[in-house]
Coordinates of C-alpha atoms in Angstrom, one line a residue:
Chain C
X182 CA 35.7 41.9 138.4
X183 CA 33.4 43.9 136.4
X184 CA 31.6 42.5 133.7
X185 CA 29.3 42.4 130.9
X186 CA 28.2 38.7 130.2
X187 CA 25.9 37.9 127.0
X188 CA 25.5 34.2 125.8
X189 CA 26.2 32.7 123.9
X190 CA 28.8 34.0 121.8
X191 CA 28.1 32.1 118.8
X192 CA 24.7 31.2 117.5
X193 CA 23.5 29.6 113.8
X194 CA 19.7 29.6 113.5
X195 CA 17.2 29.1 110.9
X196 CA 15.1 32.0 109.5
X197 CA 11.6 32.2 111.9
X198 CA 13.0 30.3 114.9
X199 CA 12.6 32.5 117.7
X200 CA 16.1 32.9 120.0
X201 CA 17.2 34.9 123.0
X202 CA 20.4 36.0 123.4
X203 CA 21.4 36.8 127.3
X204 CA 22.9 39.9 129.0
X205 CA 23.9 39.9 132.5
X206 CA 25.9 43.0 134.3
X207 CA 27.7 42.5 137.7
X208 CA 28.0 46.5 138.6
X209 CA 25.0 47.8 139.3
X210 CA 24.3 49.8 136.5
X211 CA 21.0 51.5 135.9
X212 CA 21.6 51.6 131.9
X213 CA 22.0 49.0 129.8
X214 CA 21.7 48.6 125.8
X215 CA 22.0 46.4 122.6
X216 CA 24.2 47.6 119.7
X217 CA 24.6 45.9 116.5
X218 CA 27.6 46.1 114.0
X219 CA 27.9 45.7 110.5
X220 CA 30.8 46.1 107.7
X221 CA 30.9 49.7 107.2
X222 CA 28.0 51.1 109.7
X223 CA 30.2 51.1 112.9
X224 CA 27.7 49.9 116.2
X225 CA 24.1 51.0 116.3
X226 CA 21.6 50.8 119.3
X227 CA 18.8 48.2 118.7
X228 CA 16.9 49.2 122.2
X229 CA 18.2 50.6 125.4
X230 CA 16.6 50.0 129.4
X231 CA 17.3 53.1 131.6
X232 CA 16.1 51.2 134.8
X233 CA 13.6 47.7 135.1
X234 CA 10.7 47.6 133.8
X235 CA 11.9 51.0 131.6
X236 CA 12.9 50.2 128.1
X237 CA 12.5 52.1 124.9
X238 CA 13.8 51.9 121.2
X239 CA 16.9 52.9 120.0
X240 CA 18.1 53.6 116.0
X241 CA 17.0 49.6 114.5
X242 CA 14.8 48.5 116.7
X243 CA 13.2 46.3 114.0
X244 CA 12.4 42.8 114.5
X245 CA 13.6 42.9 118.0
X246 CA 12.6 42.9 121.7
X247 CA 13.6 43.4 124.7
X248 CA 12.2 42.9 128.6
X249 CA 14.5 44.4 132.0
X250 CA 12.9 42.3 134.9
X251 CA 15.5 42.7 137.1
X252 CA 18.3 45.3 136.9
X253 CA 21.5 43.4 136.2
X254 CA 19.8 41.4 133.4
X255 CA 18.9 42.6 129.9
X256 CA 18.0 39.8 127.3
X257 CA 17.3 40.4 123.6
X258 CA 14.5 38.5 121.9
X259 CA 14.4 37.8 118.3
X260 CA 10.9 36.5 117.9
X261 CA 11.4 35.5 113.9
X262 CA 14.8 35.9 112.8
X263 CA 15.3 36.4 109.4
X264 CA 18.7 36.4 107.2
X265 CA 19.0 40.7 107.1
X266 CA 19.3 40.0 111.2
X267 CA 23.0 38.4 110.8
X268 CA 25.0 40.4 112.7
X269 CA 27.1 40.9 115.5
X270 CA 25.7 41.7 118.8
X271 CA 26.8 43.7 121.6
X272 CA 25.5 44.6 125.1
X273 CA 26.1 47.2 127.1
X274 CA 26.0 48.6 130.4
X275 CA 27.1 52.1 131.7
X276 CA 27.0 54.9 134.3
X277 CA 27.3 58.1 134.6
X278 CA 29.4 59.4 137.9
X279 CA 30.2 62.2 139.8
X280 CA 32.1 65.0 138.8
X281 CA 31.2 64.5 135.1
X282 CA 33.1 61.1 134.5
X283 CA 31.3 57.9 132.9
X284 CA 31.7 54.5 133.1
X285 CA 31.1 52.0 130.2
X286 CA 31.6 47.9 129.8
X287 CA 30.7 46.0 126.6
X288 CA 29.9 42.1 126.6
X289 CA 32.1 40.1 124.0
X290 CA 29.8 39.8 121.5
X291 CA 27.6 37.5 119.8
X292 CA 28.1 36.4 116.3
X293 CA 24.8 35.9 115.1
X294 CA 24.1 33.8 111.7
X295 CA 20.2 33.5 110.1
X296 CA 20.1 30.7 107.1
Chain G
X251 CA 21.2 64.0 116.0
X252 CA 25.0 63.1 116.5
X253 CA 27.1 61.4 113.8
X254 CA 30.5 60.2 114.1
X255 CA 32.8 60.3 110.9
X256 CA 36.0 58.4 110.4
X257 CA 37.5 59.1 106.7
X258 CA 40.0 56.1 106.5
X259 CA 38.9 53.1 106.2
X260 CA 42.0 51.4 106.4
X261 CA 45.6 52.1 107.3
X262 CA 49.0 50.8 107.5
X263 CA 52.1 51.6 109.8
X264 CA 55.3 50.4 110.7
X265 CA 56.4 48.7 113.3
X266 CA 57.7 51.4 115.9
X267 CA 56.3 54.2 114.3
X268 CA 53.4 56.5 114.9
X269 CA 50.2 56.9 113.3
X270 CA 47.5 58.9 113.5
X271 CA 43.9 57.8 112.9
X272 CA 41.4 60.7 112.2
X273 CA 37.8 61.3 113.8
X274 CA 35.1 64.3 113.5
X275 CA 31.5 64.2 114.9
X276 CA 28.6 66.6 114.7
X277 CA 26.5 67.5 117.5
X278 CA 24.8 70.6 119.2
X279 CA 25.8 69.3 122.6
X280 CA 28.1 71.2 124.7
X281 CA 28.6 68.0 127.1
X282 CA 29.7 64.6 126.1
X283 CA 32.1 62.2 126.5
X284 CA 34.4 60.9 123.5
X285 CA 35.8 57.3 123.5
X286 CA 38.4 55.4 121.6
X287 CA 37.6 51.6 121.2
X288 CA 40.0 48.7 119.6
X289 CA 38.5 45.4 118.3
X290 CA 41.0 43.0 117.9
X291 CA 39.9 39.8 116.0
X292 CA 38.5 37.9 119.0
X293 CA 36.0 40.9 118.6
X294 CA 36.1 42.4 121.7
X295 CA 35.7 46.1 122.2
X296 CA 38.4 47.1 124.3
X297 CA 38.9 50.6 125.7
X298 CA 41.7 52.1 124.5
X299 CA 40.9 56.2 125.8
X300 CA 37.9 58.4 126.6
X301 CA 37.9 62.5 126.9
X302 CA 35.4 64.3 128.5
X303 CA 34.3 67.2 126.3
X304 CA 34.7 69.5 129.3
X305 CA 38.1 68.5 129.8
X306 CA 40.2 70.8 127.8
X307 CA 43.5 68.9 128.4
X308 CA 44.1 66.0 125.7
X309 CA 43.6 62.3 127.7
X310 CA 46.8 60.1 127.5
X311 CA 47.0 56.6 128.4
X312 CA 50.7 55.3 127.4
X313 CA 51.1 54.9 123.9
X314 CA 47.9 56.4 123.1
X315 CA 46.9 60.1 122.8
X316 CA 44.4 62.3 121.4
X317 CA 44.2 65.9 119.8
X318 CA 40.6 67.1 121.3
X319 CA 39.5 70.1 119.1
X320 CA 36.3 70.4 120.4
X321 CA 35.5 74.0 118.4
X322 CA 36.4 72.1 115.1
X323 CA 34.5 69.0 116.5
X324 CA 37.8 66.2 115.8
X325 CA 38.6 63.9 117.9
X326 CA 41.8 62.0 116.3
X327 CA 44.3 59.1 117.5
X328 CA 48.0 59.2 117.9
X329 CA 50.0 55.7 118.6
X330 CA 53.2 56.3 118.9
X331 CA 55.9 53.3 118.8
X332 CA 53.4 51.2 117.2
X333 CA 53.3 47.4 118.0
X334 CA 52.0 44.3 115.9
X335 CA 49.6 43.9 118.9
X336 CA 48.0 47.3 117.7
X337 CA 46.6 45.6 114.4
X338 CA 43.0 46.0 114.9
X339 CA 40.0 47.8 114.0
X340 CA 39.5 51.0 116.2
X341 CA 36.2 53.2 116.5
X342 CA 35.6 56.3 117.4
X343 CA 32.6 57.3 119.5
X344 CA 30.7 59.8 121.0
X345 CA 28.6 59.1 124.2
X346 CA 25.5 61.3 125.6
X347 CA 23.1 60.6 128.9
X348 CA 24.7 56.6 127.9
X349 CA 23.9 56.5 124.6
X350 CA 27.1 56.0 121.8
X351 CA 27.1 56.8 118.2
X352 CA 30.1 55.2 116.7
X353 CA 31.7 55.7 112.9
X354 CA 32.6 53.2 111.0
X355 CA 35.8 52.2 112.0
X356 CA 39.6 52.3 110.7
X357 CA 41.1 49.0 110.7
X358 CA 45.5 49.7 111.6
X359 CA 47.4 46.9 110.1
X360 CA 50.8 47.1 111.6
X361 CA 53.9 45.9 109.5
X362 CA 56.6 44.2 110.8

């Protein structure tokens, strides 16, 4: 079945206590991203990976990092959270195919709370 | 750069009828795709339609249909026989070379 795998799905930390939240993708895909959402401002792309060892910044890339060792993992790296950071987290991953038509697949989220 | 609009911020239906929710977008591209997504409480994005912007024909999965006006740049939602299981909040999106710009969501509360 394909999937989009992040861990873990729910995750209280303290403000400066660095965390990693994990992204695995069982298809293949060359592109993967992280999207944020907030009340009112929809999903936006913290940083996106178009192969490994190719990442760049997306729309908020503040405070955030990211690393694409190997292609069907994409972790994201919060090296001092602070409270303005709780959010909920998606990843990504997605193709384009032939004949013009795309595939997409989201993870299920991670509710993220900074004290 | 591309922006995704959606004017209602909430909306109620009936149980059995339809609804429609409403979506623009702006963008100078002439190739894109266009996606409708449900998040149901457990927070999930779930796929609920996508339209190619080449594709003149309006996609139709089921329940779900869309009116593409790609000269007027809308993109809008029809559920027809609407069920309790539709209460969620839906997002509109536009995707380019795997990027997606989403707006900031209608949430459907369907009435029994």
């Amino acid at each position: 079945e394909a999937q989009v795998t992040q861990n873990p799905r729910y995750l209280i930390t303290v403000t400066g206590k660095k965390l990693t939240v994990t992204c695995s993708q069982n298809m293949n895909h060359e592109y993967m991203s992280w999207y944020r959402q907030d009340p009112g401002l929809g999903l936006r792309q913290i940083y996106y990976s178009m192969n490994v060892e190719v990442t760049d910044k997306g729309d908020v890339p503040e405070g955030y990092k990211v690393s694409r060792k190997e292609k069907r993992n994409f972790p994201l790296i919060l090296e001092s959270p602070s409270p303005n950071q709780t959010s909920l987290y998606f990843c990504a991953s997605s193709l384009i195919l032939p004949r013009g038509r795309t595939e997409a697949f989201f993870g299920q989220g991670t509710r993220l709370t900074v004290v | 750069a591309q922006t995704v609009t959606q004017s209602q911020p909430e909306m109620s239906v009936q149980e059995a009828e339809t609804v429609t929710l409403s979506c623009t977008y702006d963008t100078s591209e002439n190739n894109y795709y266009l996606f409708w997504y449900k998040q149901p409480p457990s927070r999930q994005m779930i796929l609920v339609i996508r339209q190619e912007a080449y594709k003149q024909q309006n996609a139709t999965e089921n329940r779900f249909s869309v009116n593409f006006q790609k000269a007027a740049k809308s993109f809008s939602l029809k559920i027809s026989d609407s069920q309790l299981g539709d209460t969620a909040m839906y997002f509109c999106a536009f995707m380019k070379l795997n990027k997606f710009y989403f707006g900031s969501g209608t949430k459907l509360n369907v009435k029994p």
